[in-house]
JSON list of C-alpha atoms in Angstrom, two decimals:
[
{"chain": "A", "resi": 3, "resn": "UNK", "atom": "CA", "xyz": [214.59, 144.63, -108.20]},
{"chain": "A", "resi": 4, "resn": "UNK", "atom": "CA", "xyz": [215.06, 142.01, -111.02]},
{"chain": "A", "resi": 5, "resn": "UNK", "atom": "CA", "xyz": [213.44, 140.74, -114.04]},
{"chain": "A", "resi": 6, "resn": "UNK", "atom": "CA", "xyz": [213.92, 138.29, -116.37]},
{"chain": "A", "resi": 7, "resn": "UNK", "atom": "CA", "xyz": [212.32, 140.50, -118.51]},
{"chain": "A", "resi": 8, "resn": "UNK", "atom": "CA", "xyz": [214.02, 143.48, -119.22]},
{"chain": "A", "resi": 9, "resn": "UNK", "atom": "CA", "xyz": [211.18, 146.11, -120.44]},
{"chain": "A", "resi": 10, "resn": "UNK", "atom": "CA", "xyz": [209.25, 145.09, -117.51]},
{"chain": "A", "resi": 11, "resn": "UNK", "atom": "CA", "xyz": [211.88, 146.88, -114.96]},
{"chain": "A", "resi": 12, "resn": "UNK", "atom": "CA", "xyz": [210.90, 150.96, -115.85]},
{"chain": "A", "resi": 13, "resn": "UNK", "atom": "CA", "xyz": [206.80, 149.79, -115.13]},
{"chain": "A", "resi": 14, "resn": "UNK", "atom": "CA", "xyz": [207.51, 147.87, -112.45]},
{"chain": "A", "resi": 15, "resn": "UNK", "atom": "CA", "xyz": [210.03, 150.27, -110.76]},
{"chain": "A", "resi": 16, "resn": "UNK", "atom": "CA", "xyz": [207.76, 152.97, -111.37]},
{"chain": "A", "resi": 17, "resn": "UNK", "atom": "CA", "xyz": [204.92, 150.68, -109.65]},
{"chain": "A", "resi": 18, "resn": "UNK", "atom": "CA", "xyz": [206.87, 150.19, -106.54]},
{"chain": "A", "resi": 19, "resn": "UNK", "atom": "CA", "xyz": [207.84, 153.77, -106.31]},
{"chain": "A", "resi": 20, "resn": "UNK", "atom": "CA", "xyz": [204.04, 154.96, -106.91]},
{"chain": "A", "resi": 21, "resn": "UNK", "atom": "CA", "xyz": [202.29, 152.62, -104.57]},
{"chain": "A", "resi": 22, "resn": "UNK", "atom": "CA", "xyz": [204.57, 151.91, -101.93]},
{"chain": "A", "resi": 23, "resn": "UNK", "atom": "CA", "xyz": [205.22, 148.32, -102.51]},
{"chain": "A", "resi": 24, "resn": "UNK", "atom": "CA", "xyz": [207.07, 146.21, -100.11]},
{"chain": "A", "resi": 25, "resn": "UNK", "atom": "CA", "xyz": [206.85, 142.72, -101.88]},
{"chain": "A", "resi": 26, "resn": "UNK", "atom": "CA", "xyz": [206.03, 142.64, -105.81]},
{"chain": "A", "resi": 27, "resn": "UNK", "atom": "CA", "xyz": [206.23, 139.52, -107.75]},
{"chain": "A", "resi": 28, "resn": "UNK", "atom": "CA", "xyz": [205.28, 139.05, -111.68]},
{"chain": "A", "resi": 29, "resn": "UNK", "atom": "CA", "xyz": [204.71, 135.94, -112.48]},
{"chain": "A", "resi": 30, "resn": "UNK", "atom": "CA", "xyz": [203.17, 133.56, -115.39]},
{"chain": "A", "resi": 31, "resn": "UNK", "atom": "CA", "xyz": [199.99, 131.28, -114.39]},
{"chain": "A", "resi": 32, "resn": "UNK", "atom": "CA", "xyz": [202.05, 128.41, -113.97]},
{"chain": "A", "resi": 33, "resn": "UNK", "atom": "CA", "xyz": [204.37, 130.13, -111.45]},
{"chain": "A", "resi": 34, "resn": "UNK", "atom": "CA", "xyz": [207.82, 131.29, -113.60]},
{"chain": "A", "resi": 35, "resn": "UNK", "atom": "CA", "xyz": [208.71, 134.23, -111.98]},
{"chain": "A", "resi": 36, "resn": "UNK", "atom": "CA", "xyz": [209.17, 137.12, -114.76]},
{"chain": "A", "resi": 37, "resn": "UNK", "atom": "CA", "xyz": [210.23, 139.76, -111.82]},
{"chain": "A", "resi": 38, "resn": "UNK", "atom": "CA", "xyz": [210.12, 140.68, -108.18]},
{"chain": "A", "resi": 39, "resn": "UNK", "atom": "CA", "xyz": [211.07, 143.23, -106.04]},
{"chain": "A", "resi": 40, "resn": "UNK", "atom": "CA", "xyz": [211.81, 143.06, -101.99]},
{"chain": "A", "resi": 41, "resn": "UNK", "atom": "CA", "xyz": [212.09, 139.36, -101.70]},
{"chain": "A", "resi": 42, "resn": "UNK", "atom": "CA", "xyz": [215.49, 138.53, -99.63]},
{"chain": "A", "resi": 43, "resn": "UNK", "atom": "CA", "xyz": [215.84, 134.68, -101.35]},
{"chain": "A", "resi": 44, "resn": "UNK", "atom": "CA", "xyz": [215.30, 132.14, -103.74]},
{"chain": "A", "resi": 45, "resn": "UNK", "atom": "CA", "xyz": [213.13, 130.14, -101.07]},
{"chain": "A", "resi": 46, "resn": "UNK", "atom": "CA", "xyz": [210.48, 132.68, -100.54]},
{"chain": "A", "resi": 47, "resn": "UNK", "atom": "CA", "xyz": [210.17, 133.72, -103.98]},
{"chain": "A", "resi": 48, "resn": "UNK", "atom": "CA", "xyz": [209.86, 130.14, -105.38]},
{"chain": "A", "resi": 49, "resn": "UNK", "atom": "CA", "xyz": [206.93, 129.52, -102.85]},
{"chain": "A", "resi": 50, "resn": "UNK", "atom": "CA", "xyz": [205.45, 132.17, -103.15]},
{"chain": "A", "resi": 51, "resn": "UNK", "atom": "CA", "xyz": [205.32, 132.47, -106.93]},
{"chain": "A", "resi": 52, "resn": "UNK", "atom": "CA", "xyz": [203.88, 128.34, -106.73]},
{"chain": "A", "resi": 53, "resn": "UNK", "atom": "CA", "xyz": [201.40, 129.56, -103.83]},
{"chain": "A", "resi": 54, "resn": "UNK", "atom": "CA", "xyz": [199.96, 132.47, -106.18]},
{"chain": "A", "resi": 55, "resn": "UNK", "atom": "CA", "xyz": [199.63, 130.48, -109.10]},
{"chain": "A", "resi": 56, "resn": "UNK", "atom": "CA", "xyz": [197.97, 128.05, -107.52]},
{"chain": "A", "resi": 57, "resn": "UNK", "atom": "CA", "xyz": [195.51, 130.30, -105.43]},
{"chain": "A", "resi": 58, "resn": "UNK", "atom": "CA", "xyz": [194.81, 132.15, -108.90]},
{"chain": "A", "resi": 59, "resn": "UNK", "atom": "CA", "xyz": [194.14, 128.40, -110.46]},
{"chain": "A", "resi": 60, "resn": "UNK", "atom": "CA", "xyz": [191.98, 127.18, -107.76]},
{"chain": "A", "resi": 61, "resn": "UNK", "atom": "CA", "xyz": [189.71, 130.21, -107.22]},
{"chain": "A", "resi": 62, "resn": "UNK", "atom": "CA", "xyz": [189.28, 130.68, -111.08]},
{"chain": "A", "resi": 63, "resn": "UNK", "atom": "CA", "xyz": [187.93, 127.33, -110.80]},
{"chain": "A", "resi": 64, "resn": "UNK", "atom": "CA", "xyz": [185.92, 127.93, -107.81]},
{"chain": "A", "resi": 65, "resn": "UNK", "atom": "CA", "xyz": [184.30, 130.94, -109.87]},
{"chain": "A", "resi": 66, "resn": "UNK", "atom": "CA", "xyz": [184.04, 128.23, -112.61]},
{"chain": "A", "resi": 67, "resn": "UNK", "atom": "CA", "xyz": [182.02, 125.67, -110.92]},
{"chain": "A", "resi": 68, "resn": "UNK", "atom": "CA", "xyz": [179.62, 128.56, -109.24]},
{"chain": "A", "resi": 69, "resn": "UNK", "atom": "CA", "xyz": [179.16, 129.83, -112.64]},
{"chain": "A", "resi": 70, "resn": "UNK", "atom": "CA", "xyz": [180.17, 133.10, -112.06]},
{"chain": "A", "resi": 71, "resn": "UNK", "atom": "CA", "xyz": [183.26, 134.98, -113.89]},
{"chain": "A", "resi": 72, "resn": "UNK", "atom": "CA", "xyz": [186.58, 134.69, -112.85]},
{"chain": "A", "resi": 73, "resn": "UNK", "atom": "CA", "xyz": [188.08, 136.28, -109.66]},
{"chain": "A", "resi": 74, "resn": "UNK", "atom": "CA", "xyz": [190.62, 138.44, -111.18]},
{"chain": "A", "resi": 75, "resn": "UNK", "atom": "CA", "xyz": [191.64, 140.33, -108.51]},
{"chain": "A", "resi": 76, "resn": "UNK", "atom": "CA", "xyz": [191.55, 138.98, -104.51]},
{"chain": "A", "resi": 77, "resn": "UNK", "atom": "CA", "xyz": [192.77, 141.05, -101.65]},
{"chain": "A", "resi": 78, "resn": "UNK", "atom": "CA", "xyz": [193.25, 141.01, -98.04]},
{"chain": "A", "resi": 79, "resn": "UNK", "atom": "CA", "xyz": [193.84, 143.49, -95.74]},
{"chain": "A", "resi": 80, "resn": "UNK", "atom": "CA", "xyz": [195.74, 143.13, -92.43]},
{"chain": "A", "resi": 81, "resn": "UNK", "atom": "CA", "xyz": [196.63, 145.41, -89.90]},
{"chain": "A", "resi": 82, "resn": "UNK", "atom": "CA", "xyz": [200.32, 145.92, -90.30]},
{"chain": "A", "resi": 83, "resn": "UNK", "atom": "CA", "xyz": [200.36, 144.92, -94.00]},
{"chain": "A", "resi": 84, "resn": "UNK", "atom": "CA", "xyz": [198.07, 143.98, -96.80]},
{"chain": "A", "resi": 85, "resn": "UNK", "atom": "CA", "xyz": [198.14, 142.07, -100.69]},
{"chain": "A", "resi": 86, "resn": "UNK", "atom": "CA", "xyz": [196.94, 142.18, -103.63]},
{"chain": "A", "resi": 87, "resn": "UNK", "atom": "CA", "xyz": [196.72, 139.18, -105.54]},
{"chain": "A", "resi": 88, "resn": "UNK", "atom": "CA", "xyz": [195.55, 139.84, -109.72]},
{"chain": "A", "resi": 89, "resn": "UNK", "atom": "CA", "xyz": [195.63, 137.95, -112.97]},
{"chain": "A", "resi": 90, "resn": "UNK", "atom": "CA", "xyz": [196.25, 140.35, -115.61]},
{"chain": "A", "resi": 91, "resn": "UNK", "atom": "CA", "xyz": [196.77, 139.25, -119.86]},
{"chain": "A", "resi": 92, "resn": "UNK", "atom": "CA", "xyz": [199.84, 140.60, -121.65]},
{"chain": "A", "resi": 93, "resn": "UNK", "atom": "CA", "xyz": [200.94, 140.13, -124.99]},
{"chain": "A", "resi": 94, "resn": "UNK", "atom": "CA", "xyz": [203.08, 137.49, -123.21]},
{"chain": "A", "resi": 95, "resn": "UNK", "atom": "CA", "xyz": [200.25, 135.65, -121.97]},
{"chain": "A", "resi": 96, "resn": "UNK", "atom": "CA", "xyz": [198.32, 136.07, -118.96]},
{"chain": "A", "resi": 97, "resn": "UNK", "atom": "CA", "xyz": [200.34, 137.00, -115.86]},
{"chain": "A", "resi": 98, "resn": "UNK", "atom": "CA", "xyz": [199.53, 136.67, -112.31]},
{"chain": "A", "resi": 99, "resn": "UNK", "atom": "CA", "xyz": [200.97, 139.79, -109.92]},
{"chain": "A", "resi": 100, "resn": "UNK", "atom": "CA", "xyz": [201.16, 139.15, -105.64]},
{"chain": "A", "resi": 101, "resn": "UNK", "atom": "CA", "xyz": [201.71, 142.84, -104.27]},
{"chain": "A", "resi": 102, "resn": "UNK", "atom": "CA", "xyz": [202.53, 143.35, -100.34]},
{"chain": "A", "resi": 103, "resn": "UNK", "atom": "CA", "xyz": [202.14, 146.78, -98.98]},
{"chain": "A", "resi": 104, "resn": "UNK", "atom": "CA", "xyz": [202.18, 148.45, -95.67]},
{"chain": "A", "resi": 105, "resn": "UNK", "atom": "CA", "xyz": [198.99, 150.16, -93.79]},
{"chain": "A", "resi": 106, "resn": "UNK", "atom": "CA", "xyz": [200.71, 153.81, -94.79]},
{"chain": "A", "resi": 107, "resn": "UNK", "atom": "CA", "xyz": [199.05, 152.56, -98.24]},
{"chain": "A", "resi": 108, "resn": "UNK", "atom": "CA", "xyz": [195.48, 152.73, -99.50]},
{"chain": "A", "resi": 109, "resn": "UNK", "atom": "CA", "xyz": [194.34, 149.68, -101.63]},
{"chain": "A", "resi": 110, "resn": "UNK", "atom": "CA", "xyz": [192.04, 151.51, -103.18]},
{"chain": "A", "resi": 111, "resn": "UNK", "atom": "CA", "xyz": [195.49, 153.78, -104.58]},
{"chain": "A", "resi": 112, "resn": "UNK", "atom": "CA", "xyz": [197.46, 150.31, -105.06]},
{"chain": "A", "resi": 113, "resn": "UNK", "atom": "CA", "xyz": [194.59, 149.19, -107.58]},
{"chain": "A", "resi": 114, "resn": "UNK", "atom": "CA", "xyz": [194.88, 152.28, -109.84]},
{"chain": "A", "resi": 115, "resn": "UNK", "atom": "CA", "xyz": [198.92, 152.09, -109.96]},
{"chain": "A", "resi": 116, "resn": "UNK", "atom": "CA", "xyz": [198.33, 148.57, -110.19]},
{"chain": "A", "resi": 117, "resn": "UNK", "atom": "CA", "xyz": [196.05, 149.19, -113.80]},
{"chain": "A", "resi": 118, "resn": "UNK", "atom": "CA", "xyz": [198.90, 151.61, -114.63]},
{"chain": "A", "resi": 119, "resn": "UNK", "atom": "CA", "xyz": [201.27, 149.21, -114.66]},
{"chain": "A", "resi": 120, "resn": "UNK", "atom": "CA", "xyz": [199.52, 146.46, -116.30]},
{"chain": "A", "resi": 121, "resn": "UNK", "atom": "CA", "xyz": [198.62, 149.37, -119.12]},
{"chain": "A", "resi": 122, "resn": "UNK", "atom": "CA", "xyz": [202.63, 150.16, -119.54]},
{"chain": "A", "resi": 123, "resn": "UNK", "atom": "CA", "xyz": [203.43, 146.44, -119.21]},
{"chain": "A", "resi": 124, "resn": "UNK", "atom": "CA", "xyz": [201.32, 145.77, -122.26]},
{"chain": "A", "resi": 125, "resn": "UNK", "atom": "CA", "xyz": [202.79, 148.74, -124.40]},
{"chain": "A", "resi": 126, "resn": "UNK", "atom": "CA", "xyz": [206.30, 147.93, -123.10]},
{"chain": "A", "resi": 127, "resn": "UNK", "atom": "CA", "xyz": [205.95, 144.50, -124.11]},
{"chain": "A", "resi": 128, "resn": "UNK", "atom": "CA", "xyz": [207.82, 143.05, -127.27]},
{"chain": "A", "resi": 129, "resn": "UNK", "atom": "CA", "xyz": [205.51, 141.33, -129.52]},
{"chain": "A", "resi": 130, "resn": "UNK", "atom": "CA", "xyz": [205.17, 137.47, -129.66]},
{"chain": "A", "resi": 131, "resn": "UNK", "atom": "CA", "xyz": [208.19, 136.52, -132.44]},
{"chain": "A", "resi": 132, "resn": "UNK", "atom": "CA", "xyz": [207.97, 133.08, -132.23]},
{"chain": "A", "resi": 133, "resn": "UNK", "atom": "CA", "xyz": [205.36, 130.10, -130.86]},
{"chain": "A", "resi": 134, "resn": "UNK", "atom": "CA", "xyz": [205.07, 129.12, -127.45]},
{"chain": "A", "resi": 135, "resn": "UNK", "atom": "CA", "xyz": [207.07, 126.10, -126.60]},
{"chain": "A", "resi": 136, "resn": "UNK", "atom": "CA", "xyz": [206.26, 123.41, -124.20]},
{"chain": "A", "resi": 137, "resn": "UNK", "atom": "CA", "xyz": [208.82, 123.62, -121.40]},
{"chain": "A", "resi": 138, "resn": "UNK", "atom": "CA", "xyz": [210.29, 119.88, -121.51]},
{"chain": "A", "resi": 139, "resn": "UNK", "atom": "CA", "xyz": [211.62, 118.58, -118.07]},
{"chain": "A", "resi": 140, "resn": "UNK", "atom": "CA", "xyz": [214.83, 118.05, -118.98]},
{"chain": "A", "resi": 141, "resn": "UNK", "atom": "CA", "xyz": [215.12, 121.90, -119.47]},
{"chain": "A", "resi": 142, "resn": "UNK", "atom": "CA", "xyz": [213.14, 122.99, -116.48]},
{"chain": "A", "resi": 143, "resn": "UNK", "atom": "CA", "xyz": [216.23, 122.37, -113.67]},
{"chain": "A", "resi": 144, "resn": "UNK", "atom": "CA", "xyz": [218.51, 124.42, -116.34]},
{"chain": "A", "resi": 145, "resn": "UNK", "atom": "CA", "xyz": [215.81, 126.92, -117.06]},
{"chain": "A", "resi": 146, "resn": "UNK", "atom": "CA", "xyz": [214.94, 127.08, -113.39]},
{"chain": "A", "resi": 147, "resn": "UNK", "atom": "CA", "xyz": [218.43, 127.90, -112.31]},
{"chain": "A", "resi": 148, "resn": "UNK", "atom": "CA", "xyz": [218.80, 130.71, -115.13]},
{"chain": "A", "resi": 149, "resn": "UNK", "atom": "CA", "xyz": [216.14, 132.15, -113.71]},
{"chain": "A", "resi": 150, "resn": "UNK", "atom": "CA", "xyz": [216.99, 132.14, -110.38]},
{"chain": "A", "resi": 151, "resn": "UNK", "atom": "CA", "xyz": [220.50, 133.50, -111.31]},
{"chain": "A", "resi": 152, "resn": "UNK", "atom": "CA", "xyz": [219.01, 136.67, -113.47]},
{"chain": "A", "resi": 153, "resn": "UNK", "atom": "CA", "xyz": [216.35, 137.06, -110.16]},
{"chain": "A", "resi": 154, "resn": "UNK", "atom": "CA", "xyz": [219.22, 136.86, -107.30]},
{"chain": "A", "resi": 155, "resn": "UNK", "atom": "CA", "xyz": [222.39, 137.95, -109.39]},
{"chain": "A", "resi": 156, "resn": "UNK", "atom": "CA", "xyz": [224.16, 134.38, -108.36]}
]
């Protein structure tokens, strides 16, 4: 497990423990991974995170142009594994979480851990100290790869 975010580790480990998770990711709406858990490389992660950030995007616009409220939360469940996919504010700003979890798992039981830890993620959280600033692209390669060095330990 790793985080960019430190105070997010004790939730989230306490998440994965709780609800059986195979695959967690944490993740802002624009796809910067915050912290994950079971993903074996940089690859994976980085697609995934993009993928959820842009399935969030889309279907909140989807729900937008029906004019009905958001999809916060959109699930599927397989035979040999399932996912939860949920947006989820923060003092941080709103997050986006992809959970994978095996058929010895209930959703319905991954949904209530899954409130728990968005409920100790926002009382864990540090408040906002200073404005948001826009990420420039001359710092997102440098940025990028501190990231992926605090996610992979490289």
């Amino acid at each position: 497990m790793r985080a960019i975010e430190p105070w997010v580790l004790g939730p989230l480990q306490r998440f994965v423990n709780d609800a059986s998770a195979r695959l967690v990711l944490l993740m802002t709406t624009s796809g910067q991974v915050v912290a994950q858990h079971g993903f074996p490389g940089a690859l994976d992660l980085m697609s995934a995170a993009a993928l959820g950030a842009a399935i969030v995007a889309s279907s909140s616009e989807l729900a937008s142009q029906l004019d009905w409220r958001p999809f916060q939360v959109i699930t599927h469940q397989g035979d040999d594994q399932s996912h939860l996919l949920a947006w989820f504010d923060t003092p941080q700003g709103r997050w986006v979480a992809l959970v994978v979890f095996g058929r010895e798992t209930k959703l319905g039981l991954v949904r209530v851990y899954f409130e728990r830890l968005i409920e100790e993620l926002i009382a864990a959280a540090p408040p906002e100290s200073s404005p948001r600033r826009d990420v420039l692209a001359a710092d997102f390669e440098r940025e990028l790869n501190a990231s992926l060095r605090a996610l992979f330990g490289r």
